[in-house]
Rosetta silent file (secondary structure, phi, psi, omega in degrees, C-alpha in Angstrom):
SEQUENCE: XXXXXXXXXXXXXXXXXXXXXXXXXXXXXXXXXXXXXXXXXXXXXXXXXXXXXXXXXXXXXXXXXXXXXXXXXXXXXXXXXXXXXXXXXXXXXXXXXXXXXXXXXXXXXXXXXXXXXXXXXXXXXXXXXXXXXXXXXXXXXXXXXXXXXXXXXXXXXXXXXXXXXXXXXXXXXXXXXXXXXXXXXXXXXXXXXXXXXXXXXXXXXXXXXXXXXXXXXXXXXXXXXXXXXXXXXXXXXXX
SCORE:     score description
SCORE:     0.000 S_00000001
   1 L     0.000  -52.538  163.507   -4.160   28.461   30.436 S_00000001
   2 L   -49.945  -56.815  161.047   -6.278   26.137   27.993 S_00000001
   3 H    -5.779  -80.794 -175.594   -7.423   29.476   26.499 S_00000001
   4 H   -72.466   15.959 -174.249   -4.191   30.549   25.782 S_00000001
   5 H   -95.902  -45.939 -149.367   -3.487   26.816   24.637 S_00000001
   6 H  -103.545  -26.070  151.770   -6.289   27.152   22.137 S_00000001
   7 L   -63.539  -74.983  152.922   -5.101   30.640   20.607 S_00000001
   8 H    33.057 -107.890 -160.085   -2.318   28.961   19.882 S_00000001
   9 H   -83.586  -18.407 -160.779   -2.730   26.463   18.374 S_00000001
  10 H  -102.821  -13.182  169.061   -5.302   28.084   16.004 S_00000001
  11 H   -86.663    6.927 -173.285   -2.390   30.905   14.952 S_00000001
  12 H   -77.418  -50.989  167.100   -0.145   27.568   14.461 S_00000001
  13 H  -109.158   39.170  127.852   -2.442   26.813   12.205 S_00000001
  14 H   -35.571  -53.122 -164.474   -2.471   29.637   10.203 S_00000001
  15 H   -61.011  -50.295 -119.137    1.482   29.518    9.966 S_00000001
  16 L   -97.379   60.281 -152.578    1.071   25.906    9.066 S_00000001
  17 L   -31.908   52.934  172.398   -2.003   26.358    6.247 S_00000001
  18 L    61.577   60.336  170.215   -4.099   24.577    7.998 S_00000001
  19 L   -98.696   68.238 -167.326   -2.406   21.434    8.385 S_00000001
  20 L    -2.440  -62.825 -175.761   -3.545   19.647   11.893 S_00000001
  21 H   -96.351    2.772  162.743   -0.919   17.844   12.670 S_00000001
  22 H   -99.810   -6.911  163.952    1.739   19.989   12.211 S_00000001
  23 H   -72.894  -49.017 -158.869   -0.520   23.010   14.353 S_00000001
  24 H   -68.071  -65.391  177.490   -0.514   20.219   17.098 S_00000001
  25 H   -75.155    4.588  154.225    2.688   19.676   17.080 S_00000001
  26 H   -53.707  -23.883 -165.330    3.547   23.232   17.036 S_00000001
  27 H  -106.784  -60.257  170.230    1.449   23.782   19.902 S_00000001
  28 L   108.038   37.562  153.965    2.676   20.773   22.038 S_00000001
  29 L  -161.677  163.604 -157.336   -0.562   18.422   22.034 S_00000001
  30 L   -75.142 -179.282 -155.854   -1.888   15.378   20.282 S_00000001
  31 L  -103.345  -19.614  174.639   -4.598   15.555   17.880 S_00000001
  32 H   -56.241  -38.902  173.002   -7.122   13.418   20.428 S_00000001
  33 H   -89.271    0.626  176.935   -6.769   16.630   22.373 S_00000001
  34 H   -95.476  -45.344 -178.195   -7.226   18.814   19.477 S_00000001
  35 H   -54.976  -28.914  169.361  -10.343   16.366   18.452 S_00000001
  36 H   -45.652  -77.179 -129.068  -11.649   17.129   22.477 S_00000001
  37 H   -91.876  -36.601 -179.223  -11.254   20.861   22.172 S_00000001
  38 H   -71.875  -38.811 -176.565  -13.163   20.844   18.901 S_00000001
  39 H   -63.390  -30.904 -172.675  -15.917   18.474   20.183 S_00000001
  40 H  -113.011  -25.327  169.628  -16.671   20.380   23.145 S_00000001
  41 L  -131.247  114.397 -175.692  -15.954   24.103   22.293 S_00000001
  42 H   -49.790  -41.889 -171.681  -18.018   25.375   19.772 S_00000001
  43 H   -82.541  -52.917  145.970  -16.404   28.929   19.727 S_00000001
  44 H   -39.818  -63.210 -161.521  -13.083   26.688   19.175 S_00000001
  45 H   -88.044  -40.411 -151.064  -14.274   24.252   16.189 S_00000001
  46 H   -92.299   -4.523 -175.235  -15.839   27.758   14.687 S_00000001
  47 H   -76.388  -50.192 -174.501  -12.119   29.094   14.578 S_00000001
  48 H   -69.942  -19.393  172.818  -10.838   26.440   13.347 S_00000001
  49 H  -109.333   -6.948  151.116  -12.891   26.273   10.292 S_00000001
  50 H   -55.303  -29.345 -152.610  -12.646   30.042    9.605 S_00000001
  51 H   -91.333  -59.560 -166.325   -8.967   29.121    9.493 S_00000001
  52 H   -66.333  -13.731  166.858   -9.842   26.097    6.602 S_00000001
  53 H   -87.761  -38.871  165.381  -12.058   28.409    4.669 S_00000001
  54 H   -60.942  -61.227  165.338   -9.200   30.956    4.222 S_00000001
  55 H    -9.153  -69.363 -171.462   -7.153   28.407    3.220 S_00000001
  56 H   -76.683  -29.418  139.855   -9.140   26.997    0.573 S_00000001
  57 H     9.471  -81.992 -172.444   -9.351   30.791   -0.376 S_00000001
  58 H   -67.701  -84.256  131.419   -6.208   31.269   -0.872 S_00000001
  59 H    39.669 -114.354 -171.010   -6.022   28.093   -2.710 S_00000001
  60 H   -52.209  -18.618 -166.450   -8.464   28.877   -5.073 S_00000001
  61 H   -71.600  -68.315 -163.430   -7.021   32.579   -5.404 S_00000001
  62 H   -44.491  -39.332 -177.366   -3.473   30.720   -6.716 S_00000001
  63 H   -91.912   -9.029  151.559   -5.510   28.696   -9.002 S_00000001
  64 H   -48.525  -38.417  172.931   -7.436   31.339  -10.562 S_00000001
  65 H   -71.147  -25.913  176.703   -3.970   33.056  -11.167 S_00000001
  66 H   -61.922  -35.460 -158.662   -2.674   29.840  -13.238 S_00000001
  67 H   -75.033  -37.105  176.425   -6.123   29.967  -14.878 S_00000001
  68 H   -71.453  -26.924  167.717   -5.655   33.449  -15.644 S_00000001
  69 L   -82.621   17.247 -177.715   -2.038   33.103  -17.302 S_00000001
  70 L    68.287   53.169 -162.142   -3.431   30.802  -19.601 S_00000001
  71 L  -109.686  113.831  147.614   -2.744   27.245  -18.036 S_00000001
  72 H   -42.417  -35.916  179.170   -5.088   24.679  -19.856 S_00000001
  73 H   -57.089  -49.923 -170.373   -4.326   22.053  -17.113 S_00000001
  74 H   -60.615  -62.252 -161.014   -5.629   24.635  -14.244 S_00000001
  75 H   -69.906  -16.705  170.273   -8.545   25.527  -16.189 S_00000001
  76 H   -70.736  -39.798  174.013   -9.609   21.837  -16.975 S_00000001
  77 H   -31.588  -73.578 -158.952   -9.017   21.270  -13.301 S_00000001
  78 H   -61.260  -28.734 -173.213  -11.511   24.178  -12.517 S_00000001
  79 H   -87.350  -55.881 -171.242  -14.281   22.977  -14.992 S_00000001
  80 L   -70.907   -9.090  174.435  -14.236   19.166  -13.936 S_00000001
  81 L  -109.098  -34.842  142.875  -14.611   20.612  -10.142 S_00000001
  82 L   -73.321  -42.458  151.191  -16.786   23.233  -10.723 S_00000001
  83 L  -115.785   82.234 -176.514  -18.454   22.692  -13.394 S_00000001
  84 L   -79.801  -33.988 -178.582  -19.972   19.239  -13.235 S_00000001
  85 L   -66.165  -37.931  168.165  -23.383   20.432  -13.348 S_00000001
  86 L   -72.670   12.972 -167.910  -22.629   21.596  -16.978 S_00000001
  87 L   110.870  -40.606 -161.685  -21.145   18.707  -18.260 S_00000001
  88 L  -104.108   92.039  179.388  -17.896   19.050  -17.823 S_00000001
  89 L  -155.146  151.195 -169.966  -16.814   15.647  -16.295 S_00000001
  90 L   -90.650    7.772  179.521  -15.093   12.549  -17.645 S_00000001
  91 L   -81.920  161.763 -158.608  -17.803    9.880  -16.367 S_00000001
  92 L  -105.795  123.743  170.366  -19.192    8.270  -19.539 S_00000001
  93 L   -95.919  161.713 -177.839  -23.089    8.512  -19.550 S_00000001
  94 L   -76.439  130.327  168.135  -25.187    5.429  -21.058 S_00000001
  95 L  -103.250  127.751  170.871  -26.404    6.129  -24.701 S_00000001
  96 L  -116.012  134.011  177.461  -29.458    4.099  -25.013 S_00000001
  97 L  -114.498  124.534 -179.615  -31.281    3.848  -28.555 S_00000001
  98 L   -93.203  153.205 -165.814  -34.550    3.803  -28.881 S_00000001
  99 L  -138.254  109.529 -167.714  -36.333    1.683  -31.380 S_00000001
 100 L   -63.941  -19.753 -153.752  -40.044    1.914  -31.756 S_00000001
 101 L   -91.607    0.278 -176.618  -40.624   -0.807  -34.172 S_00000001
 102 L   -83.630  159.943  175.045  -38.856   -3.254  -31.707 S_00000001
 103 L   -60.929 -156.681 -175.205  -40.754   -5.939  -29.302 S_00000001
 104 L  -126.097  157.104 -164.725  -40.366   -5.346  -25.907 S_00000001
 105 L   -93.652   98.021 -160.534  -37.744   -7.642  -24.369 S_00000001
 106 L   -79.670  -27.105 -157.827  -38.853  -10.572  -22.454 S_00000001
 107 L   -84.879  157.180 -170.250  -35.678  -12.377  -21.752 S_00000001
 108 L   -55.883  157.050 -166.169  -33.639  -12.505  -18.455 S_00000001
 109 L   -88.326  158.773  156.731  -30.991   -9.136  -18.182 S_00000001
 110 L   -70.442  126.763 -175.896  -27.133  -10.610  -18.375 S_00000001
 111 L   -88.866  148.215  176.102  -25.924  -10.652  -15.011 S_00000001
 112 L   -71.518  150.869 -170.464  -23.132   -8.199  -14.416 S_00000001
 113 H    11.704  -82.288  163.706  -19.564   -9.074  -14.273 S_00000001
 114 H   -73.673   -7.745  152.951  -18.880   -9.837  -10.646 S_00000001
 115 H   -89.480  -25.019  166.487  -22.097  -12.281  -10.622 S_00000001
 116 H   -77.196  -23.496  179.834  -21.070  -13.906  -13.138 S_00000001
 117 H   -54.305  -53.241 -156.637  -17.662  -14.466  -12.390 S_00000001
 118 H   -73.506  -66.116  136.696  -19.327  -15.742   -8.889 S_00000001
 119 H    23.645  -90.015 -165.556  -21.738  -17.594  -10.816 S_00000001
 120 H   -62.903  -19.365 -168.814  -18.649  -19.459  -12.621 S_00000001
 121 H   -89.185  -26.335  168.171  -16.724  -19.672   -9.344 S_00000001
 122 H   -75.176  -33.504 -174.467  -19.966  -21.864   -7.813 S_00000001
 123 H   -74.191  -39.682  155.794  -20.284  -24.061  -11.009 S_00000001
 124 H   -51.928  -75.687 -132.670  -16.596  -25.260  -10.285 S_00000001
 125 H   -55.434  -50.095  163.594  -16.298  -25.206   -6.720 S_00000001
 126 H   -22.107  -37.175  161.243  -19.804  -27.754   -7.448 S_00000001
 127 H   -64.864  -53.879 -178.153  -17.523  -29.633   -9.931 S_00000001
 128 H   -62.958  -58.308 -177.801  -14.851  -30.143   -7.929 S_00000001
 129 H   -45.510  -72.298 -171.907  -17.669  -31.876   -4.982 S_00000001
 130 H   -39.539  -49.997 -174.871  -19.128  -33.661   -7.549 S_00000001
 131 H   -70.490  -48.357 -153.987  -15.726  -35.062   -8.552 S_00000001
 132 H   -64.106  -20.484 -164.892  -14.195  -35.611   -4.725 S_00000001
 133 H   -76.170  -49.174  172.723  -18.076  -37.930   -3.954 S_00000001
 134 H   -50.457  -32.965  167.737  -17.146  -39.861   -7.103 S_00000001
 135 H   -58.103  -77.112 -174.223  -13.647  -40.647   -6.131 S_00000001
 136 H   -34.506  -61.145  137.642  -14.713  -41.045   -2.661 S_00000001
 137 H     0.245  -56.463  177.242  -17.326  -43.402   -4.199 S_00000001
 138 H   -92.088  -26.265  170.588  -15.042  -45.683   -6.039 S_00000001
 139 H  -104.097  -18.071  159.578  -12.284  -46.307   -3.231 S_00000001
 140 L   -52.080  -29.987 -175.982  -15.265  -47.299   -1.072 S_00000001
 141 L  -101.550  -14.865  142.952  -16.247  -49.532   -3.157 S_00000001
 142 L  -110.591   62.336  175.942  -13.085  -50.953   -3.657 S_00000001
 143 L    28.496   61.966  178.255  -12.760  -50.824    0.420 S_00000001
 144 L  -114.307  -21.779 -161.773   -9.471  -48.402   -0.326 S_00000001
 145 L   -86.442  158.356 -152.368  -10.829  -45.645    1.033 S_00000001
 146 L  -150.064  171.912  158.550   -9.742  -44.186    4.975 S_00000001
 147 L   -63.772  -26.760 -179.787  -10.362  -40.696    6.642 S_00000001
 148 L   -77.304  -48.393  146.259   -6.988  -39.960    6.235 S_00000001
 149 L   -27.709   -7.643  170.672   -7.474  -39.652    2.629 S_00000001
 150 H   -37.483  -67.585 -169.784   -9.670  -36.710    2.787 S_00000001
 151 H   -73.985  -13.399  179.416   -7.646  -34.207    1.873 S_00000001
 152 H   -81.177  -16.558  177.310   -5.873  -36.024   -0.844 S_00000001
 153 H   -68.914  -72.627 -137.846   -9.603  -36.857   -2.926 S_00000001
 154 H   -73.388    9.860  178.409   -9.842  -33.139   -2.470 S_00000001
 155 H  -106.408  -20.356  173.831   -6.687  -31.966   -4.264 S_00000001
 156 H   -68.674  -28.945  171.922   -7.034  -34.779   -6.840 S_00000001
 157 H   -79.959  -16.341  163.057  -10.442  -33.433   -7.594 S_00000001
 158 H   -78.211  -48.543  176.380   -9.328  -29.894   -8.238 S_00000001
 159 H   -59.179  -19.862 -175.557   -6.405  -31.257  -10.417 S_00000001
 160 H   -90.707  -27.296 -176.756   -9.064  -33.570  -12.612 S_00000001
 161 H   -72.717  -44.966 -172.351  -11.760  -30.461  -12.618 S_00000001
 162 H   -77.143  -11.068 -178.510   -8.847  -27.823  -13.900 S_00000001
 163 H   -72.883  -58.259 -154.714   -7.379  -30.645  -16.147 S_00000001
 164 H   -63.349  -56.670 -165.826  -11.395  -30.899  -18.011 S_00000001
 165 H   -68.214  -29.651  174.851  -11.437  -27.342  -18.052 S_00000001
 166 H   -36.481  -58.040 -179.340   -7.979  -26.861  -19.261 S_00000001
 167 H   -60.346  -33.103  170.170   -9.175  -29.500  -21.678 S_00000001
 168 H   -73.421  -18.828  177.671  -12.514  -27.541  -23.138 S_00000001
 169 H   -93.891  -15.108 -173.353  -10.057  -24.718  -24.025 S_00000001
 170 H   -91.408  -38.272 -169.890   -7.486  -26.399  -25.851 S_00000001
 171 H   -82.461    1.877 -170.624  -10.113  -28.800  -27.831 S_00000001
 172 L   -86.775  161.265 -170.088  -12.484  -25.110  -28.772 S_00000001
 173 L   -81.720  -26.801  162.235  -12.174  -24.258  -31.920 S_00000001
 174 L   -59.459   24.307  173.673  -10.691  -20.674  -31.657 S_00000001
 175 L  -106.191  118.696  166.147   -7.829  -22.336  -29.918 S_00000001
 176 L  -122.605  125.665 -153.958   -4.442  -22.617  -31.342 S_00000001
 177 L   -91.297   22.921 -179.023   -2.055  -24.959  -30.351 S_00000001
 178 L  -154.342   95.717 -170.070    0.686  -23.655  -32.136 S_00000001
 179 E   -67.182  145.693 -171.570    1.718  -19.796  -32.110 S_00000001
 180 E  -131.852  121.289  170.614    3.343  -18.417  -35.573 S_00000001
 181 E  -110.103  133.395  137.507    5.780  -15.325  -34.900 S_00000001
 182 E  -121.482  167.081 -166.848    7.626  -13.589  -37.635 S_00000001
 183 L   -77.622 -133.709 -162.807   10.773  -12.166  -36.926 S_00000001
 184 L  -131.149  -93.418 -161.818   12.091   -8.362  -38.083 S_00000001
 185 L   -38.458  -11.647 -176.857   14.136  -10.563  -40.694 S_00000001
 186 L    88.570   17.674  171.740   10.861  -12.123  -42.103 S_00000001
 187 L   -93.386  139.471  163.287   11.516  -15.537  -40.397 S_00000001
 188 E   -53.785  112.253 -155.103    8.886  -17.947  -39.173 S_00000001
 189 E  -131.946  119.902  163.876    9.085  -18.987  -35.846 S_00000001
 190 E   -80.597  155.523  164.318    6.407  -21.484  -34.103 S_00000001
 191 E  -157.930  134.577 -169.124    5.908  -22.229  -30.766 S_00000001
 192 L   -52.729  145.435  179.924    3.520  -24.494  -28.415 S_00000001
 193 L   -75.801  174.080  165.843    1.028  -22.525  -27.096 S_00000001
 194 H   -95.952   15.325  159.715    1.458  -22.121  -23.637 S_00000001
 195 H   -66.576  -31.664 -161.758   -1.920  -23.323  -22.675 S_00000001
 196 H   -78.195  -63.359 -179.721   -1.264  -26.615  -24.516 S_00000001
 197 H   -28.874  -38.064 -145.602    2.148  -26.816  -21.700 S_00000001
 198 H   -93.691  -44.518  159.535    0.000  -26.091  -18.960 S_00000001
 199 H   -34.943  -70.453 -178.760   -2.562  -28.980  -20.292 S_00000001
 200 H   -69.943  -61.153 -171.503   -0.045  -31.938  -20.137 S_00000001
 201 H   -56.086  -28.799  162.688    1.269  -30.768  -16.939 S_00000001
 202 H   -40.654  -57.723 -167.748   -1.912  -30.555  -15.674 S_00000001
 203 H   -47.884  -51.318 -177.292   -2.461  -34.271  -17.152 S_00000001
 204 H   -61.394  -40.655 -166.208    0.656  -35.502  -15.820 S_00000001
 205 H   -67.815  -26.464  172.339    0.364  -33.981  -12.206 S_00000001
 206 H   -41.975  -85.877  164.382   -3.576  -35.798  -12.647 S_00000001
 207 H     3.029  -73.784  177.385   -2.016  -38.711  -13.367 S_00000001
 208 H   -78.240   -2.243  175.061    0.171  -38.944  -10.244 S_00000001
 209 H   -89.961  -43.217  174.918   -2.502  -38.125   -7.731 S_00000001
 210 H   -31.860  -79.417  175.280   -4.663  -40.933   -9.087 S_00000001
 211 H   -18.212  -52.510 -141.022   -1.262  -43.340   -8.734 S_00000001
 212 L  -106.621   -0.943  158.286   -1.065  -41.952   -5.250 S_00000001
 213 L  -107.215  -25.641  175.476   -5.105  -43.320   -4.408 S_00000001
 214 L    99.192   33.908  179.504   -4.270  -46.558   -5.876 S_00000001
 215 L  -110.994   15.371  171.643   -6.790  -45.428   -8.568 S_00000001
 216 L  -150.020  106.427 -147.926   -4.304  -45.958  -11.475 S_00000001
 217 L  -134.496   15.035  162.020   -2.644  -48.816  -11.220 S_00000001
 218 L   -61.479  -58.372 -156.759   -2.384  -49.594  -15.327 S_00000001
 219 L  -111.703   -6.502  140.652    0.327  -47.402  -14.833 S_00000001
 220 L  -133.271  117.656 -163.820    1.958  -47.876  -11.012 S_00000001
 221 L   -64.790  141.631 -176.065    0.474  -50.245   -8.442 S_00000001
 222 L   -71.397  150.561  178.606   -0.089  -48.403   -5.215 S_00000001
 223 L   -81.472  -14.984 -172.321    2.622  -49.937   -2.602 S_00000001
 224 L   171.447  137.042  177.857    0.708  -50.491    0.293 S_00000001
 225 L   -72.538    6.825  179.865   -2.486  -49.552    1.893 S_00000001
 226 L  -109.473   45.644 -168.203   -0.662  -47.782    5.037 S_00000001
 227 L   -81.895  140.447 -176.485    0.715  -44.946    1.752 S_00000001
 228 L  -104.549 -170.361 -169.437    0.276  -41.525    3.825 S_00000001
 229 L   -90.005   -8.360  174.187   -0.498  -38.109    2.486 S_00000001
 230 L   -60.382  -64.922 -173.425    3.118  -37.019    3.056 S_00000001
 231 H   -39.068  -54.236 -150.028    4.496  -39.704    0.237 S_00000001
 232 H   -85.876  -14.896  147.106    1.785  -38.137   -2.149 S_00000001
 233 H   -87.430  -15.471  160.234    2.931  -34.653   -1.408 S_00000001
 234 H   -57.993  -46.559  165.644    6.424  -35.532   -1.906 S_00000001
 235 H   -69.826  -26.907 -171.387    5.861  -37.064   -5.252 S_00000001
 236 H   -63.116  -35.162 -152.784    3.439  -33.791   -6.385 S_00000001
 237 H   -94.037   -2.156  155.699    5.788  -31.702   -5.513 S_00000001
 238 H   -55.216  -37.936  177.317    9.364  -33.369   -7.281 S_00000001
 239 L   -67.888    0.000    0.000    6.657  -32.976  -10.507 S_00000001
């Protein structure tokens, strides 16, 4: 009965051109029972890949006829799959130029991309630390500082590290803080960049986390040493 199960299933997938899961369900069992029957019968699994070699046959017969009509697409196909060994592939090989009369190169290689990005992503997150132990640092010493207060040093120290950096791009000198458009009519139209926006809002949102440690109190005196981390997300987030 499994025999005749196994016949089947292997003209199913024939009809189906040798397409699994529609021989399975043609056949009336799941592919865990097709992966069984392959795993365990050899004379099975050798059927089944006689069937996937015709296929791919055929296949190749149809694209040989486009290739044969003149199809450029077909025939680029066949050359970028077939002939790779020859060349014909779109990866870009490295041209390196050699230069006899040059020294030899002592200095450290450039790290690639993704180390440096990770590279730059440790020199903040290090920045940021650096900032929350100074904060941390300063309401200890003026006996402001509580446990409760953790998490607010650490969001104040990402807003003053992304403020500074904010700030080295707006103060470099390839930076312009004023965009010049002309129109189709030939009019001049300026506009802040929007880095420069992003700068003062930074500044401002600084600004209010400080307020909200009681470490800037030139411009609002903190109200009360029992201020929780709720008030201070309430005010961030009306800004």
């Amino acid at each position: 009965m499994k025999e005749d199960r196994k016949a089947m299933f292997i003209d199913n997938l024939k009809a189906s051109g040798g397409i699994i899961c529609v021989a399975c369900e043609s056949t009336g069992i799941n592919r865990s029972t097709y992966y069984r029957w392959r795993e365990s019968d050899k004379e099975f699994a050798d059927a089944v890949d006689e069937v996937m070699d015709a296929q791919i046959d055929f296949v190749e017969s149809k694209l040989m006829e486009r290739i044969n009509a003149n199809d450029t697409t077909a025939t680029i196909f066949y050359l970028k799959t077939k002939g790779k060994k020859r060349g014909w592939t779109e990866k870009q090989q490295p041209i390196v130029a050699i230069n006899t009369d040059a020294q030899p190169d002592t200095s450290l290689p450039a790290l690639p991309a993704p180390e440096a990005a990770k590279t730059s992503k440790v020199k903040i997150t290090k920045r940021i630390k650096n900032k929350k132990d100074y904060i941390v640092k300063l309401l200890k010493e003026q006996g402001k500082y509580t446990a409760e207060l953790s998490m607010q040093v650490t969001i104040t120290a990402q807003l003053l590290v992304r403020t500074e950096i904010l700030a080295e791009e707006v103060l470099a000198d390839e930076h312009e803080a004023v965009n010049v458009e002309i129109s189709r009519e030939g009019n001049e139209r300026k506009t802040i960049s929007p880095k420069e926006k992003l700068y003062l809002d930074f500044v401002q949102q600084s600004q209010k986390a400080l307020r909200a440690l009681g470490m800037n109190t030139d411009a609002k005196e903190r109200k009360s040493d029992n201020d929780t981390f709720n008030d201070f997300l309430k005010e961030f987030s009306e800004e």
